[in-house]
Amino acid sequence: MRQRVTKAIFPVAGMGTRFLPATKSIPKEIMTLVDRPLVQYAIDEARAAGIKEFIFVTSRGKGALEDYFDHAHQLEYELRTRGKFDLLKILESTNMESGAIAYVRQHKALGLGHAIWCARRLIADEPFAVMLPDDVIAADPPCLRQMIEAYEDIGGNIIASMEVPRERASAYGILEVSEDFGSYFSVDSMVEKPNPSEVQSNLAIIGRYILTPSVLANLDRMQTGAGGEIQLTDAISQEIGAGGSKVYGFRFTGQSFDCGSKIGFLKATVAFGLSDPHFGADLREYLQETVARHHDH
Ligand code: G1P
């Protein structure tokens, strides 16, 4: 039996400059996609995958994110006394068990690898998940659940991956395939934000990982990589080859949205809105009319 994956790290220390001015006063992870903050999608996905401990790596100005996970006792009381049980149910579904969430502060913006390293003492010597809440994935079963199921089978390090247009390679970590097994493949090499001409592959890393604790030990070396930052991609890449643990790319079933960008956020809003049972049909009609009107211009 493999050791179960029960801990997940959520790096949320980024400044969110791509969403200025909104992120002047609110953390981007709190921005609302349809009716809930981005971070709630990641938490729900983690819970569906059996995660029990949620480790947030935060930074200055993320207070609203921490408050979001407090139980809203007054509000719950009001809804109960007014008989608004549907709303109460929604609210209660966001409540987390006491002690299930831990916050670690990243004191300096030194990169994603460094953010993960900041949580090393809470992970200790166990396999763990990493979820980047910017990457919202619509999938059934949820993406991390698919990955945990694969992990139970193959072990090692598992990285969610999808094909991207080659000219977009420089926005991602890119995985080169060594042996292809269909839904997953073993990774030969991986490089963070390459020049598209440097890589053979167009398989990008999407923000879901299951990692062995040895990756944390690799991060101890504090080597800087792309953009002068300490990169998670580099620390995982050091596992490839003799003596390291296996590294796999995982082709999840589902659709990923880059909610760290404005266009990605808008697309996610439309996609999630269209699949909403209450107003999806209304939205579809509105979009069709709007698009037709734009055509006439
Ligand atoms: C991070 C990772 C990158 C990955 C991307 C997915 O980059 O470093 O390998 O492809 O997330 O969203 P970031 O988007 O934080 O620059």
PDB file of C-alpha atoms and ligand atoms in Angstrom:
ATOM      1  CA  MET A   1       0.000   0.000   0.000  1.00  0.00           C
ATOM      2  CA  ARG A   2       1.255   3.468  -0.850  1.00  0.00           C
ATOM      3  CA  GLN A   3       1.252   6.186   1.750  1.00  0.00           C
ATOM      4  CA  ARG A   4      -1.964   8.173   1.310  1.00  0.00           C
ATOM      5  CA  VAL A   5      -1.822  11.757   0.092  1.00  0.00           C
ATOM      6  CA  THR A   6      -3.670  13.802   2.726  1.00  0.00           C
ATOM      7  CA  LYS A   7      -1.852  17.152   2.600  1.00  0.00           C
ATOM      8  CA  ALA A   8      -2.042  19.829  -0.074  1.00  0.00           C
ATOM      9  CA  ILE A   9      -0.113  23.063  -0.448  1.00  0.00           C
ATOM     10  CA  PHE A  10      -1.862  26.078  -1.969  1.00  0.00           C
ATOM     11  CA  PRO A  11       0.655  28.762  -2.937  1.00  0.00           C
ATOM     12  CA  VAL A  12      -1.262  32.040  -2.724  1.00  0.00           C
ATOM     13  CA  ALA A  13       1.513  34.518  -2.020  1.00  0.00           C
ATOM     14  CA  GLY A  14       1.612  36.078  -5.504  1.00  0.00           C
ATOM     15  CA  MET A  15       0.878  39.783  -5.868  1.00  0.00           C
ATOM     16  CA  GLY A  16      -1.668  39.299  -8.634  1.00  0.00           C
ATOM     17  CA  THR A  17      -0.314  42.168 -10.704  1.00  0.00           C
ATOM     18  CA  ARG A  18      -2.094  40.853 -13.800  1.00  0.00           C
ATOM     19  CA  PHE A  19      -5.349  41.799 -12.082  1.00  0.00           C
ATOM     20  CA  LEU A  20      -4.599  45.339 -11.051  1.00  0.00           C
ATOM     21  CA  PRO A  21      -6.388  47.448  -9.976  1.00  0.00           C
ATOM     22  CA  ALA A  22      -8.681  44.775  -8.410  1.00  0.00           C
ATOM     23  CA  THR A  23      -5.777  43.223  -6.515  1.00  0.00           C
ATOM     24  CA  LYS A  24      -4.876  46.555  -4.927  1.00  0.00           C
ATOM     25  CA  SER A  25      -7.154  45.636  -2.059  1.00  0.00           C
ATOM     26  CA  ILE A  26      -8.268  42.021  -2.539  1.00  0.00           C
ATOM     27  CA  PRO A  27      -6.194  38.881  -3.002  1.00  0.00           C
ATOM     28  CA  LYS A  28      -6.799  37.448  -6.466  1.00  0.00           C
ATOM     29  CA  GLU A  29      -7.700  34.062  -4.928  1.00  0.00           C
ATOM     30  CA  ILE A  30     -10.789  35.730  -3.434  1.00  0.00           C
ATOM     31  CA  MET A  31     -12.017  37.032  -6.784  1.00  0.00           C
ATOM     32  CA  THR A  32     -15.411  35.604  -7.625  1.00  0.00           C
ATOM     33  CA  LEU A  33     -15.984  33.082 -10.360  1.00  0.00           C
ATOM     34  CA  VAL A  34     -19.800  33.020 -10.766  1.00  0.00           C
ATOM     35  CA  ASP A  35     -20.674  32.818  -7.045  1.00  0.00           C
ATOM     36  CA  ARG A  36     -17.598  31.710  -5.143  1.00  0.00           C
ATOM     37  CA  PRO A  37     -13.986  32.739  -4.769  1.00  0.00           C
ATOM     38  CA  LEU A  38     -11.372  31.016  -6.902  1.00  0.00           C
ATOM     39  CA  VAL A  39      -9.882  29.387  -3.837  1.00  0.00           C
ATOM     40  CA  GLN A  40     -13.153  27.614  -3.020  1.00  0.00           C
ATOM     41  CA  TYR A  41     -12.920  25.674  -6.300  1.00  0.00           C
ATOM     42  CA  ALA A  42      -9.444  24.452  -5.342  1.00  0.00           C
ATOM     43  CA  ILE A  43     -10.560  23.524  -1.815  1.00  0.00           C
ATOM     44  CA  ASP A  44     -13.578  21.590  -3.122  1.00  0.00           C
ATOM     45  CA  GLU A  45     -11.381  19.748  -5.593  1.00  0.00           C
ATOM     46  CA  ALA A  46      -8.903  18.871  -2.841  1.00  0.00           C
ATOM     47  CA  ARG A  47     -11.655  17.650  -0.516  1.00  0.00           C
ATOM     48  CA  ALA A  48     -13.065  15.452  -3.270  1.00  0.00           C
ATOM     49  CA  ALA A  49      -9.594  13.898  -3.582  1.00  0.00           C
ATOM     50  CA  GLY A  50      -9.426  13.006   0.124  1.00  0.00           C
ATOM     51  CA  ILE A  51      -7.144  15.856   1.253  1.00  0.00           C
ATOM     52  CA  LYS A  52      -7.436  16.506   5.005  1.00  0.00           C
ATOM     53  CA  GLU A  53      -4.775  19.169   5.646  1.00  0.00           C
ATOM     54  CA  PHE A  54      -4.744  22.398   3.665  1.00  0.00           C
ATOM     55  CA  ILE A  55      -1.562  24.441   3.793  1.00  0.00           C
ATOM     56  CA  PHE A  56      -1.698  27.968   2.425  1.00  0.00           C
ATOM     57  CA  VAL A  57       1.530  29.775   1.646  1.00  0.00           C
ATOM     58  CA  THR A  58       0.553  33.416   1.964  1.00  0.00           C
ATOM     59  CA  SER A  59       2.141  36.843   2.048  1.00  0.00           C
ATOM     60  CA  ARG A  60       1.351  40.380   3.150  1.00  0.00           C
ATOM     61  CA  GLY A  61      -2.116  41.584   2.205  1.00  0.00           C
ATOM     62  CA  LYS A  62      -3.802  38.175   2.164  1.00  0.00           C
ATOM     63  CA  GLY A  63      -5.858  38.728   5.317  1.00  0.00           C
ATOM     64  CA  ALA A  64      -9.176  38.540   3.426  1.00  0.00           C
ATOM     65  CA  LEU A  65      -8.255  35.052   2.295  1.00  0.00           C
ATOM     66  CA  GLU A  66      -7.667  33.879   5.865  1.00  0.00           C
ATOM     67  CA  ASP A  67     -10.925  35.496   7.024  1.00  0.00           C
ATOM     68  CA  TYR A  68     -12.838  33.743   4.267  1.00  0.00           C
ATOM     69  CA  PHE A  69     -12.282  30.410   6.018  1.00  0.00           C
ATOM     70  CA  ASP A  70     -13.661  31.552   9.356  1.00  0.00           C
ATOM     71  CA  HIS A  71     -17.112  30.213  10.153  1.00  0.00           C
ATOM     72  CA  ALA A  72     -19.734  32.959   9.750  1.00  0.00           C
ATOM     73  CA  HIS A  73     -21.655  32.233  12.978  1.00  0.00           C
ATOM     74  CA  GLN A  74     -23.752  35.401  12.987  1.00  0.00           C
ATOM     75  CA  LEU A  75     -24.765  34.947   9.366  1.00  0.00           C
ATOM     76  CA  GLU A  76     -25.566  31.267   9.916  1.00  0.00           C
ATOM     77  CA  TYR A  77     -27.747  32.207  12.896  1.00  0.00           C
ATOM     78  CA  GLU A  78     -29.637  34.860  10.893  1.00  0.00           C
ATOM     79  CA  LEU A  79     -30.267  32.482   7.992  1.00  0.00           C
ATOM     80  CA  ARG A  80     -31.451  29.763  10.364  1.00  0.00           C
ATOM     81  CA  THR A  81     -33.871  32.004  12.233  1.00  0.00           C
ATOM     82  CA  ARG A  82     -35.263  33.323   8.938  1.00  0.00           C
ATOM     83  CA  GLY A  83     -35.687  29.792   7.625  1.00  0.00           C
ATOM     84  CA  LYS A  84     -33.351  30.358   4.668  1.00  0.00           C
ATOM     85  CA  PHE A  85     -32.071  26.814   4.693  1.00  0.00           C
ATOM     86  CA  ASP A  86     -30.865  26.719   1.074  1.00  0.00           C
ATOM     87  CA  LEU A  87     -28.512  29.605   1.717  1.00  0.00           C
ATOM     88  CA  LEU A  88     -27.480  28.124   5.035  1.00  0.00           C
ATOM     89  CA  LYS A  89     -26.514  24.909   3.265  1.00  0.00           C
ATOM     90  CA  ILE A  90     -24.327  26.814   0.788  1.00  0.00           C
ATOM     91  CA  LEU A  91     -22.629  28.659   3.621  1.00  0.00           C
ATOM     92  CA  GLU A  92     -22.075  25.545   5.694  1.00  0.00           C
ATOM     93  CA  SER A  93     -20.586  23.694   2.745  1.00  0.00           C
ATOM     94  CA  THR A  94     -17.640  26.117   2.894  1.00  0.00           C
ATOM     95  CA  ASN A  95     -16.921  25.463   6.589  1.00  0.00           C
ATOM     96  CA  MET A  96     -13.624  23.744   7.262  1.00  0.00           C
ATOM     97  CA  GLU A  97     -12.837  21.529  10.225  1.00  0.00           C
ATOM     98  CA  SER A  98     -10.958  23.395  12.984  1.00  0.00           C
ATOM     99  CA  GLY A  99      -7.244  22.947  12.573  1.00  0.00           C
ATOM    100  CA  ALA A 100      -7.512  21.630   9.018  1.00  0.00           C
ATOM    101  CA  ILE A 101      -6.050  24.824   7.552  1.00  0.00           C
ATOM    102  CA  ALA A 102      -2.555  26.082   8.231  1.00  0.00           C
ATOM    103  CA  TYR A 103      -0.987  29.287   6.999  1.00  0.00           C
ATOM    104  CA  VAL A 104       2.705  29.715   6.351  1.00  0.00           C
ATOM    105  CA  ARG A 105       4.117  33.031   5.324  1.00  0.00           C
ATOM    106  CA  GLN A 106       6.514  33.391   2.395  1.00  0.00           C
ATOM    107  CA  HIS A 107       8.609  36.327   3.510  1.00  0.00           C
ATOM    108  CA  LYS A 108      10.100  37.108   0.139  1.00  0.00           C
ATOM    109  CA  ALA A 109       8.758  36.607  -3.386  1.00  0.00           C
ATOM    110  CA  LEU A 110      11.494  34.209  -4.488  1.00  0.00           C
ATOM    111  CA  GLY A 111       9.386  31.987  -6.749  1.00  0.00           C
ATOM    112  CA  LEU A 112       6.978  29.031  -6.707  1.00  0.00           C
ATOM    113  CA  GLY A 113       9.660  26.545  -5.629  1.00  0.00           C
ATOM    114  CA  HIS A 114      10.530  28.725  -2.672  1.00  0.00           C
ATOM    115  CA  ALA A 115       6.855  29.067  -1.720  1.00  0.00           C
ATOM    116  CA  ILE A 116       6.499  25.267  -1.611  1.00  0.00           C
ATOM    117  CA  TRP A 117       9.731  24.962   0.371  1.00  0.00           C
ATOM    118  CA  CYS A 118       8.283  27.337   2.996  1.00  0.00           C
ATOM    119  CA  ALA A 119       5.757  24.581   3.860  1.00  0.00           C
ATOM    120  CA  ARG A 120       8.404  21.837   4.249  1.00  0.00           C
ATOM    121  CA  ARG A 121       8.045  21.373   8.024  1.00  0.00           C
ATOM    122  CA  LEU A 122       4.299  20.836   7.724  1.00  0.00           C
ATOM    123  CA  ILE A 123       4.822  18.198   5.048  1.00  0.00           C
ATOM    124  CA  ALA A 124       7.749  16.409   6.706  1.00  0.00           C
ATOM    125  CA  ASP A 125       8.243  13.037   5.048  1.00  0.00           C
ATOM    126  CA  GLU A 126       5.021  12.356   3.161  1.00  0.00           C
ATOM    127  CA  PRO A 127       3.861  12.550  -0.423  1.00  0.00           C
ATOM    128  CA  PHE A 128       1.822  15.726  -0.888  1.00  0.00           C
ATOM    129  CA  ALA A 129      -0.265  17.607  -3.433  1.00  0.00           C
ATOM    130  CA  VAL A 130       0.291  21.120  -4.780  1.00  0.00           C
ATOM    131  CA  MET A 131      -2.643  23.061  -6.223  1.00  0.00           C
ATOM    132  CA  LEU A 132      -2.348  26.428  -7.946  1.00  0.00           C
ATOM    133  CA  PRO A 133      -5.782  28.039  -7.437  1.00  0.00           C
ATOM    134  CA  ASP A 134      -5.306  30.183 -10.577  1.00  0.00           C
ATOM    135  CA  ASP A 135      -5.730  27.069 -12.657  1.00  0.00           C
ATOM    136  CA  VAL A 136      -9.406  26.227 -12.361  1.00  0.00           C
ATOM    137  CA  ILE A 137     -10.241  22.838 -13.834  1.00  0.00           C
ATOM    138  CA  ALA A 138     -13.745  21.754 -14.770  1.00  0.00           C
ATOM    139  CA  ALA A 139     -13.643  17.969 -14.581  1.00  0.00           C
ATOM    140  CA  ASP A 140     -15.648  15.003 -13.391  1.00  0.00           C
ATOM    141  CA  PRO A 141     -14.149  13.322 -11.468  1.00  0.00           C
ATOM    142  CA  PRO A 142     -12.199  16.380 -10.301  1.00  0.00           C
ATOM    143  CA  CYS A 143      -8.633  16.590 -11.616  1.00  0.00           C
ATOM    144  CA  LEU A 144      -6.783  15.938  -8.347  1.00  0.00           C
ATOM    145  CA  ARG A 145      -8.982  12.906  -7.706  1.00  0.00           C
ATOM    146  CA  GLN A 146      -8.014  11.524 -11.129  1.00  0.00           C
ATOM    147  CA  MET A 147      -4.374  12.096 -10.223  1.00  0.00           C
ATOM    148  CA  ILE A 148      -4.635  10.418  -6.805  1.00  0.00           C
ATOM    149  CA  GLU A 149      -6.168   7.389  -8.477  1.00  0.00           C
ATOM    150  CA  ALA A 150      -3.253   7.268 -10.922  1.00  0.00           C
ATOM    151  CA  TYR A 151      -0.833   7.759  -8.029  1.00  0.00           C
ATOM    152  CA  GLU A 152      -2.218   4.749  -6.189  1.00  0.00           C
ATOM    153  CA  ASP A 153      -1.316   2.765  -9.270  1.00  0.00           C
ATOM    154  CA  ILE A 154       2.042   4.188 -10.355  1.00  0.00           C
ATOM    155  CA  GLY A 155       3.418   6.265  -7.432  1.00  0.00           C
ATOM    156  CA  GLY A 156       6.248   8.735  -8.047  1.00  0.00           C
ATOM    157  CA  ASN A 157       5.686  12.399  -8.891  1.00  0.00           C
ATOM    158  CA  ILE A 158       2.635  13.137 -11.021  1.00  0.00           C
ATOM    159  CA  ILE A 159       2.152  16.434 -12.819  1.00  0.00           C
ATOM    160  CA  ALA A 160      -1.063  17.486 -14.570  1.00  0.00           C
ATOM    161  CA  SER A 161      -0.408  18.281 -18.192  1.00  0.00           C
ATOM    162  CA  MET A 162      -2.179  19.404 -21.341  1.00  0.00           C
ATOM    163  CA  GLU A 163      -1.223  20.358 -24.860  1.00  0.00           C
ATOM    164  CA  VAL A 164      -0.837  24.057 -25.580  1.00  0.00           C
ATOM    165  CA  PRO A 165      -0.079  25.880 -28.836  1.00  0.00           C
ATOM    166  CA  ARG A 166       3.681  25.693 -29.276  1.00  0.00           C
ATOM    167  CA  GLU A 167       4.108  29.474 -29.356  1.00  0.00           C
ATOM    168  CA  ARG A 168       2.629  29.578 -25.827  1.00  0.00           C
ATOM    169  CA  ALA A 169       5.361  27.288 -24.404  1.00  0.00           C
ATOM    170  CA  SER A 170       7.170  30.206 -22.793  1.00  0.00           C
ATOM    171  CA  ALA A 171       4.212  30.783 -20.433  1.00  0.00           C
ATOM    172  CA  TYR A 172       4.501  27.313 -18.866  1.00  0.00           C
ATOM    173  CA  GLY A 173       6.718  24.541 -17.641  1.00  0.00           C
ATOM    174  CA  ILE A 174       7.079  22.056 -20.521  1.00  0.00           C
ATOM    175  CA  LEU A 175       7.399  18.265 -20.211  1.00  0.00           C
ATOM    176  CA  GLU A 176       9.305  16.097 -22.687  1.00  0.00           C
ATOM    177  CA  VAL A 177       7.962  12.539 -23.002  1.00  0.00           C
ATOM    178  CA  SER A 178      10.175   9.537 -22.504  1.00  0.00           C
ATOM    179  CA  GLU A 179       7.655   6.668 -22.563  1.00  0.00           C
ATOM    180  CA  ASP A 180       3.988   7.179 -23.362  1.00  0.00           C
ATOM    181  CA  PHE A 181       1.296   5.115 -21.629  1.00  0.00           C
ATOM    182  CA  GLY A 182      -1.719   7.084 -22.931  1.00  0.00           C
ATOM    183  CA  SER A 183      -3.338   8.769 -19.926  1.00  0.00           C
ATOM    184  CA  TYR A 184       0.130   9.307 -18.456  1.00  0.00           C
ATOM    185  CA  PHE A 185       3.730   9.356 -19.651  1.00  0.00           C
ATOM    186  CA  SER A 186       7.131   9.253 -18.040  1.00  0.00           C
ATOM    187  CA  VAL A 187       9.046  12.490 -18.252  1.00  0.00           C
ATOM    188  CA  ASP A 188      12.441  12.646 -19.849  1.00  0.00           C
ATOM    189  CA  SER A 189      13.184  16.287 -19.084  1.00  0.00           C
ATOM    190  CA  MET A 190      11.263  19.368 -18.033  1.00  0.00           C
ATOM    191  CA  VAL A 191      11.981  23.037 -18.426  1.00  0.00           C
ATOM    192  CA  GLU A 192      10.373  26.152 -16.999  1.00  0.00           C
ATOM    193  CA  LYS A 193       9.241  28.887 -19.420  1.00  0.00           C
ATOM    194  CA  PRO A 194      11.365  27.769 -22.373  1.00  0.00           C
ATOM    195  CA  ASN A 195      11.774  29.586 -25.623  1.00  0.00           C
ATOM    196  CA  PRO A 196       9.415  27.621 -27.951  1.00  0.00           C
ATOM    197  CA  SER A 197      12.361  26.815 -30.242  1.00  0.00           C
ATOM    198  CA  GLU A 198      14.164  25.048 -27.354  1.00  0.00           C
ATOM    199  CA  VAL A 199      11.538  22.322 -26.848  1.00  0.00           C
ATOM    200  CA  GLN A 200      10.210  19.358 -28.851  1.00  0.00           C
ATOM    201  CA  SER A 201       7.026  19.029 -26.851  1.00  0.00           C
ATOM    202  CA  ASN A 202       3.913  21.151 -26.375  1.00  0.00           C
ATOM    203  CA  LEU A 203       2.829  19.387 -23.171  1.00  0.00           C
ATOM    204  CA  ALA A 204       2.488  22.096 -20.540  1.00  0.00           C
ATOM    205  CA  ILE A 205       2.390  21.783 -16.777  1.00  0.00           C
ATOM    206  CA  ILE A 206      -1.007  22.719 -15.334  1.00  0.00           C
ATOM    207  CA  GLY A 207      -1.174  23.651 -11.646  1.00  0.00           C
ATOM    208  CA  ARG A 208      -1.803  20.265  -9.999  1.00  0.00           C
ATOM    209  CA  TYR A 209       1.005  18.088  -8.680  1.00  0.00           C
ATOM    210  CA  ILE A 210       1.487  15.055  -6.481  1.00  0.00           C
ATOM    211  CA  LEU A 211       5.059  15.114  -5.235  1.00  0.00           C
ATOM    212  CA  THR A 212       7.462  13.011  -3.229  1.00  0.00           C
ATOM    213  CA  PRO A 213       9.124  14.650  -0.204  1.00  0.00           C
ATOM    214  CA  SER A 214      12.513  14.366  -1.963  1.00  0.00           C
ATOM    215  CA  VAL A 215      11.434  17.366  -4.079  1.00  0.00           C
ATOM    216  CA  LEU A 216      11.467  19.450  -0.881  1.00  0.00           C
ATOM    217  CA  ALA A 217      15.004  18.296  -0.179  1.00  0.00           C
ATOM    218  CA  ASN A 218      15.996  19.400  -3.699  1.00  0.00           C
ATOM    219  CA  LEU A 219      14.552  22.838  -2.934  1.00  0.00           C
ATOM    220  CA  ASP A 220      16.952  23.131   0.034  1.00  0.00           C
ATOM    221  CA  ARG A 221      19.647  23.950  -2.519  1.00  0.00           C
ATOM    222  CA  MET A 222      17.872  27.203  -3.402  1.00  0.00           C
ATOM    223  CA  GLN A 223      19.011  27.200  -7.004  1.00  0.00           C
ATOM    224  CA  THR A 224      17.537  29.982  -9.093  1.00  0.00           C
ATOM    225  CA  GLY A 225      16.184  29.286 -12.571  1.00  0.00           C
ATOM    226  CA  ALA A 226      13.896  30.961 -15.121  1.00  0.00           C
ATOM    227  CA  GLY A 227      13.186  34.605 -14.314  1.00  0.00           C
ATOM    228  CA  GLY A 228      15.776  34.522 -11.510  1.00  0.00           C
ATOM    229  CA  GLU A 229      13.269  32.619  -9.341  1.00  0.00           C
ATOM    230  CA  ILE A 230      13.500  29.352  -7.406  1.00  0.00           C
ATOM    231  CA  GLN A 231      11.407  27.106  -9.625  1.00  0.00           C
ATOM    232  CA  LEU A 232       9.360  24.070  -8.605  1.00  0.00           C
ATOM    233  CA  THR A 233       9.895  22.678 -12.108  1.00  0.00           C
ATOM    234  CA  ASP A 234      13.669  22.564 -11.557  1.00  0.00           C
ATOM    235  CA  ALA A 235      13.340  20.822  -8.181  1.00  0.00           C
ATOM    236  CA  ILE A 236      11.093  18.127  -9.706  1.00  0.00           C
ATOM    237  CA  SER A 237      13.393  17.809 -12.687  1.00  0.00           C
ATOM    238  CA  GLN A 238      16.269  16.911 -10.353  1.00  0.00           C
ATOM    239  CA  GLU A 239      14.422  13.681  -9.534  1.00  0.00           C
ATOM    240  CA  ILE A 240      14.713  12.439 -13.125  1.00  0.00           C
ATOM    241  CA  GLY A 241      17.481   9.913 -13.670  1.00  0.00           C
ATOM    242  CA  ALA A 242      19.517   7.603 -11.496  1.00  0.00           C
ATOM    243  CA  GLY A 243      18.595   7.517  -7.819  1.00  0.00           C
ATOM    244  CA  GLY A 244      15.570   9.814  -8.105  1.00  0.00           C
ATOM    245  CA  SER A 245      11.874   9.055  -7.878  1.00  0.00           C
ATOM    246  CA  LYS A 246       9.874   8.688 -11.106  1.00  0.00           C
ATOM    247  CA  VAL A 247       8.301  11.739 -12.756  1.00  0.00           C
ATOM    248  CA  TYR A 248       5.095  11.366 -14.754  1.00  0.00           C
ATOM    249  CA  GLY A 249       2.959  13.744 -16.758  1.00  0.00           C
ATOM    250  CA  PHE A 250      -0.783  13.096 -16.434  1.00  0.00           C
ATOM    251  CA  ARG A 251      -3.286  13.859 -19.189  1.00  0.00           C
ATOM    252  CA  PHE A 252      -6.332  14.679 -17.112  1.00  0.00           C
ATOM    253  CA  THR A 253      -9.837  14.595 -18.528  1.00  0.00           C
ATOM    254  CA  GLY A 254     -11.447  18.018 -18.223  1.00  0.00           C
ATOM    255  CA  GLN A 255     -11.031  21.639 -19.166  1.00  0.00           C
ATOM    256  CA  SER A 256      -8.531  23.973 -17.591  1.00  0.00           C
ATOM    257  CA  PHE A 257      -8.897  27.760 -17.327  1.00  0.00           C
ATOM    258  CA  ASP A 258      -6.016  30.112 -16.611  1.00  0.00           C
ATOM    259  CA  CYS A 259      -7.816  32.363 -14.154  1.00  0.00           C
ATOM    260  CA  GLY A 260      -4.555  34.206 -13.538  1.00  0.00           C
ATOM    261  CA  SER A 261      -5.225  36.049 -16.811  1.00  0.00           C
ATOM    262  CA  LYS A 262      -8.150  38.311 -17.644  1.00  0.00           C
ATOM    263  CA  ILE A 263      -9.201  36.401 -20.739  1.00  0.00           C
ATOM    264  CA  GLY A 264      -8.906  33.073 -18.912  1.00  0.00           C
ATOM    265  CA  PHE A 265     -11.068  34.392 -16.089  1.00  0.00           C
ATOM    266  CA  LEU A 266     -13.688  35.633 -18.547  1.00  0.00           C
ATOM    267  CA  LYS A 267     -13.759  32.297 -20.362  1.00  0.00           C
ATOM    268  CA  ALA A 268     -14.154  30.449 -17.065  1.00  0.00           C
ATOM    269  CA  THR A 269     -16.996  32.784 -16.073  1.00  0.00           C
ATOM    270  CA  VAL A 270     -18.821  32.020 -19.317  1.00  0.00           C
ATOM    271  CA  ALA A 271     -18.157  28.265 -19.162  1.00  0.00           C
ATOM    272  CA  PHE A 272     -19.202  27.893 -15.511  1.00  0.00           C
ATOM    273  CA  GLY A 273     -22.145  30.242 -16.043  1.00  0.00           C
ATOM    274  CA  LEU A 274     -23.405  28.185 -18.992  1.00  0.00           C
ATOM    275  CA  SER A 275     -23.368  24.999 -16.950  1.00  0.00           C
ATOM    276  CA  ASP A 276     -25.257  26.567 -14.043  1.00  0.00           C
ATOM    277  CA  PRO A 277     -28.599  24.761 -13.646  1.00  0.00           C
ATOM    278  CA  HIS A 278     -30.438  27.954 -12.617  1.00  0.00           C
ATOM    279  CA  PHE A 279     -29.381  30.528 -15.168  1.00  0.00           C
ATOM    280  CA  GLY A 280     -27.283  28.644 -17.749  1.00  0.00           C
ATOM    281  CA  ALA A 281     -30.073  28.719 -20.333  1.00  0.00           C
ATOM    282  CA  ASP A 282     -30.639  32.472 -19.824  1.00  0.00           C
ATOM    283  CA  LEU A 283     -26.956  33.153 -20.215  1.00  0.00           C
ATOM    284  CA  ARG A 284     -26.786  31.064 -23.398  1.00  0.00           C
ATOM    285  CA  GLU A 285     -29.614  33.086 -24.937  1.00  0.00           C
ATOM    286  CA  TYR A 286     -27.991  36.351 -23.904  1.00  0.00           C
ATOM    287  CA  LEU A 287     -24.620  35.332 -25.345  1.00  0.00           C
ATOM    288  CA  GLN A 288     -26.168  34.254 -28.637  1.00  0.00           C
ATOM    289  CA  GLU A 289     -27.991  37.577 -28.985  1.00  0.00           C
ATOM    290  CA  THR A 290     -24.912  39.541 -28.011  1.00  0.00           C
ATOM    291  CA  VAL A 291     -22.645  37.711 -30.423  1.00  0.00           C
ATOM    292  CA  ALA A 292     -25.168  38.117 -33.252  1.00  0.00           C
ATOM    293  CA  ARG A 293     -25.379  41.856 -32.545  1.00  0.00           C
ATOM    294  CA  HIS A 294     -21.598  42.171 -32.622  1.00  0.00           C
ATOM    295  CA  HIS A 295     -21.598  40.421 -36.013  1.00  0.00           C
ATOM    296  CA  ASP A 296     -23.940  43.066 -37.441  1.00  0.00           C
ATOM    297  CA  HIS A 297     -21.559  45.878 -36.542  1.00  0.00           C
TER     298      HIS A 297
HETATM  299  C1  G1P B   1       3.564  27.945 -12.756  1.00  0.00           C
HETATM  300  C2  G1P B   1       4.615  26.866 -13.018  1.00  0.00           C
HETATM  301  C3  G1P B   1       4.579  26.424 -14.474  1.00  0.00           C
HETATM  302  C4  G1P B   1       3.185  25.975 -14.842  1.00  0.00           C
HETATM  303  C5  G1P B   1       2.142  27.067 -14.500  1.00  0.00           C
HETATM  304  C6  G1P B   1       0.739  26.537 -14.680  1.00  0.00           C
HETATM  305  O1  G1P B   1       3.934  29.101 -13.482  1.00  0.00           O
HETATM  306  O2  G1P B   1       5.895  27.369 -12.670  1.00  0.00           O
HETATM  307  O3  G1P B   1       5.489  25.374 -14.686  1.00  0.00           O
HETATM  308  O4  G1P B   1       3.118  25.676 -16.220  1.00  0.00           O
HETATM  309  O5  G1P B   1       2.272  27.497 -13.137  1.00  0.00           O
HETATM  310  O6  G1P B   1      -0.205  27.481 -14.371  1.00  0.00           O
HETATM  311  P1  G1P B   1       3.225  30.544 -13.255  1.00  0.00           P
HETATM  312  O7  G1P B   1       1.947  30.506 -14.022  1.00  0.00           O
HETATM  313  O8  G1P B   1       3.024  30.663 -11.775  1.00  0.00           O
HETATM  314  O9  G1P B   1       4.192  31.530 -13.815  1.00  0.00           O
END
